C-alpha positions as MATLAB code, in Angstrom:
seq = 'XXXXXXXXXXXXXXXXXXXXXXXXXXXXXXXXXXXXXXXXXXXXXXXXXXXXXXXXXXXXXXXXXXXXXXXXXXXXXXXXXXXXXXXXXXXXXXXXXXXXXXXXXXXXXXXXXXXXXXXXXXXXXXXXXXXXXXXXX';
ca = [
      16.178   65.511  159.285;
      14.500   66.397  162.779;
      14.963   69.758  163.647;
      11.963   72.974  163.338;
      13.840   74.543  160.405;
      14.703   72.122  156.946;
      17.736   72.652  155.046;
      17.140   73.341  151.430;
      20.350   72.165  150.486;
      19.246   68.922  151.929;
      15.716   69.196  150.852;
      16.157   66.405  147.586;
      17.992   63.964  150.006;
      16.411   63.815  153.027;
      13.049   63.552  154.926;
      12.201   66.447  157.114;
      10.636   65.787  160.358;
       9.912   69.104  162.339;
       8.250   67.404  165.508;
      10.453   66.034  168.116;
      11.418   62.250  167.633;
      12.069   60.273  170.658;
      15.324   58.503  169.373;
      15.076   55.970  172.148;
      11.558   55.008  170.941;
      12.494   54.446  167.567;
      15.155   52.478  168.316;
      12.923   50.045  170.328;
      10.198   49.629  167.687;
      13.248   48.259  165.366;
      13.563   45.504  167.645;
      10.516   43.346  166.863;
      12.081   43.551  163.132;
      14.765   41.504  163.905;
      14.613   37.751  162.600;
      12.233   35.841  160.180;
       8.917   37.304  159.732;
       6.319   38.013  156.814;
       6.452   41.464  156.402;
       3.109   42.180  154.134;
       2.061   45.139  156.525;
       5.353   46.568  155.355;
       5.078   45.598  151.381;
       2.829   46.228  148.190;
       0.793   43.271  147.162;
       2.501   41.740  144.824;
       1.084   40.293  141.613;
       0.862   36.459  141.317;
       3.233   34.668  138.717;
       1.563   34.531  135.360;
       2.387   31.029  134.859;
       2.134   29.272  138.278;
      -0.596   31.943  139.612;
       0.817   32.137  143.297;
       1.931   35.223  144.966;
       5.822   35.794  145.622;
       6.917   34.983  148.962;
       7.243   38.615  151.707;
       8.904   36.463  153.858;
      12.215   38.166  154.828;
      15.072   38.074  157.352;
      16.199   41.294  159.046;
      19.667   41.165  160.447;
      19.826   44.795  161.784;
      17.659   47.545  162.204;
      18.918   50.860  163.743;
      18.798   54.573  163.840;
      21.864   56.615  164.290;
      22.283   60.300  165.218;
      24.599   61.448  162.505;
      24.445   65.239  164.307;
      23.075   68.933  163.396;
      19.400   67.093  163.993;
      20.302   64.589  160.886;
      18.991   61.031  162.036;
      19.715   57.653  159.847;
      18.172   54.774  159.657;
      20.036   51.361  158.779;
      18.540   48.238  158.055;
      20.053   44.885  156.339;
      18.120   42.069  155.513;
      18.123   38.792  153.128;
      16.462   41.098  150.904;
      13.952   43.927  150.455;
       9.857   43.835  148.872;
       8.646   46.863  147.202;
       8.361   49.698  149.256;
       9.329   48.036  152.783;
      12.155   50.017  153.800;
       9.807   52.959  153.493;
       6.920   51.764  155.072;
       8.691   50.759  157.910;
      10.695   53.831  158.216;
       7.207   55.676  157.657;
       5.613   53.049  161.207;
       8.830   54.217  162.750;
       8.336   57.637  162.754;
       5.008   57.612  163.643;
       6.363   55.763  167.238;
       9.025   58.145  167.505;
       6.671   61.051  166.872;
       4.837   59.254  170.032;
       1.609   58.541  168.202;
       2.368   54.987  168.172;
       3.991   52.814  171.230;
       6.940   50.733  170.320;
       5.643   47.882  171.328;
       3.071   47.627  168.652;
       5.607   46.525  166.175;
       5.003   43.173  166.792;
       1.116   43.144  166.653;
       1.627   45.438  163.261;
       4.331   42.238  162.013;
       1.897   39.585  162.850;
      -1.177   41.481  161.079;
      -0.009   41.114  157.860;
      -2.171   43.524  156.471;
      -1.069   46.496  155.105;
      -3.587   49.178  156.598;
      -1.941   48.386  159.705;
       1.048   49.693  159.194;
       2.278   53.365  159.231;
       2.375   55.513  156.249;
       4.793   55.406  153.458;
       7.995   57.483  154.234;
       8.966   59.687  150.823;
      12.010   58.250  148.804;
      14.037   61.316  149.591;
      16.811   60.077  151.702;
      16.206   56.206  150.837;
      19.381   55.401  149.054;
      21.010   51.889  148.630;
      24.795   52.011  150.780;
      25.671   48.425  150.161;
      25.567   45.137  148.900;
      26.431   41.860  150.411;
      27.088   38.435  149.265;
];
């Protein structure tokens, strides 16, 4: 939600943003998402297998990232990808707003990508709002 005032009665299900978000700017940051990439600037750690000891794979493929202006200052974010690691839609939603919010350019979301370190990144974005629409075979 991106407006000066929040809506209580939206208050459990959404994020509210009371600085101005360039809309254009976050759509360009989604673009270096697009593809194959490791996204461990975007992802918790996670902990190695206890038999084989090695660390799950973050590698993931994003088909489509976008933001949408649903109206009434209520943004939405859309992504779909071969899958999801924990807490990666958030922390990219979280770098997102930060480069909408204009303290981050756009086109650092490449050089944040190919870190792969997690301090990198933007902060976490708050589960309200996060919900899962869909699921694809």
């Amino acid at each position: 939600m991106n407006r000066p005032v929040p809506d209580p009665f939206l208050a459990a299900t959404s994020w509210w943003v009371p600085q101005d978000l360039d809309l254009h700017s976050l759509q360009l940051g989604c673009d270096a998402l697009y593809g194959l990439h490791n996204f461990s600037s975007f992802c918790r750690r996670p902990k190695p297998n206890p038999v084989t000891g090695f660390e799950p794979s973050l590698m993931r493929r994003v088909h489509d990232a976008s933001w949408h202006e649903v109206g009434d200052g209520i943004l939405r974010f859309d992504i779909t990808a071969s899958s999801y690691c924990h807490q990666m839609v958030r922390s990219i939603v979280g770098t997102l707003i930060e480069m909408g919010r204009g303290t981050r350019r756009p086109g650092e979301m490449a050089g944040i990508i190919r870190a792969q370190d997690r301090s990198v990144a933007g902060g976490v974005a708050p589960p309200q709002g996060l919900c899962l629409w869909e699921v694809g075979y």
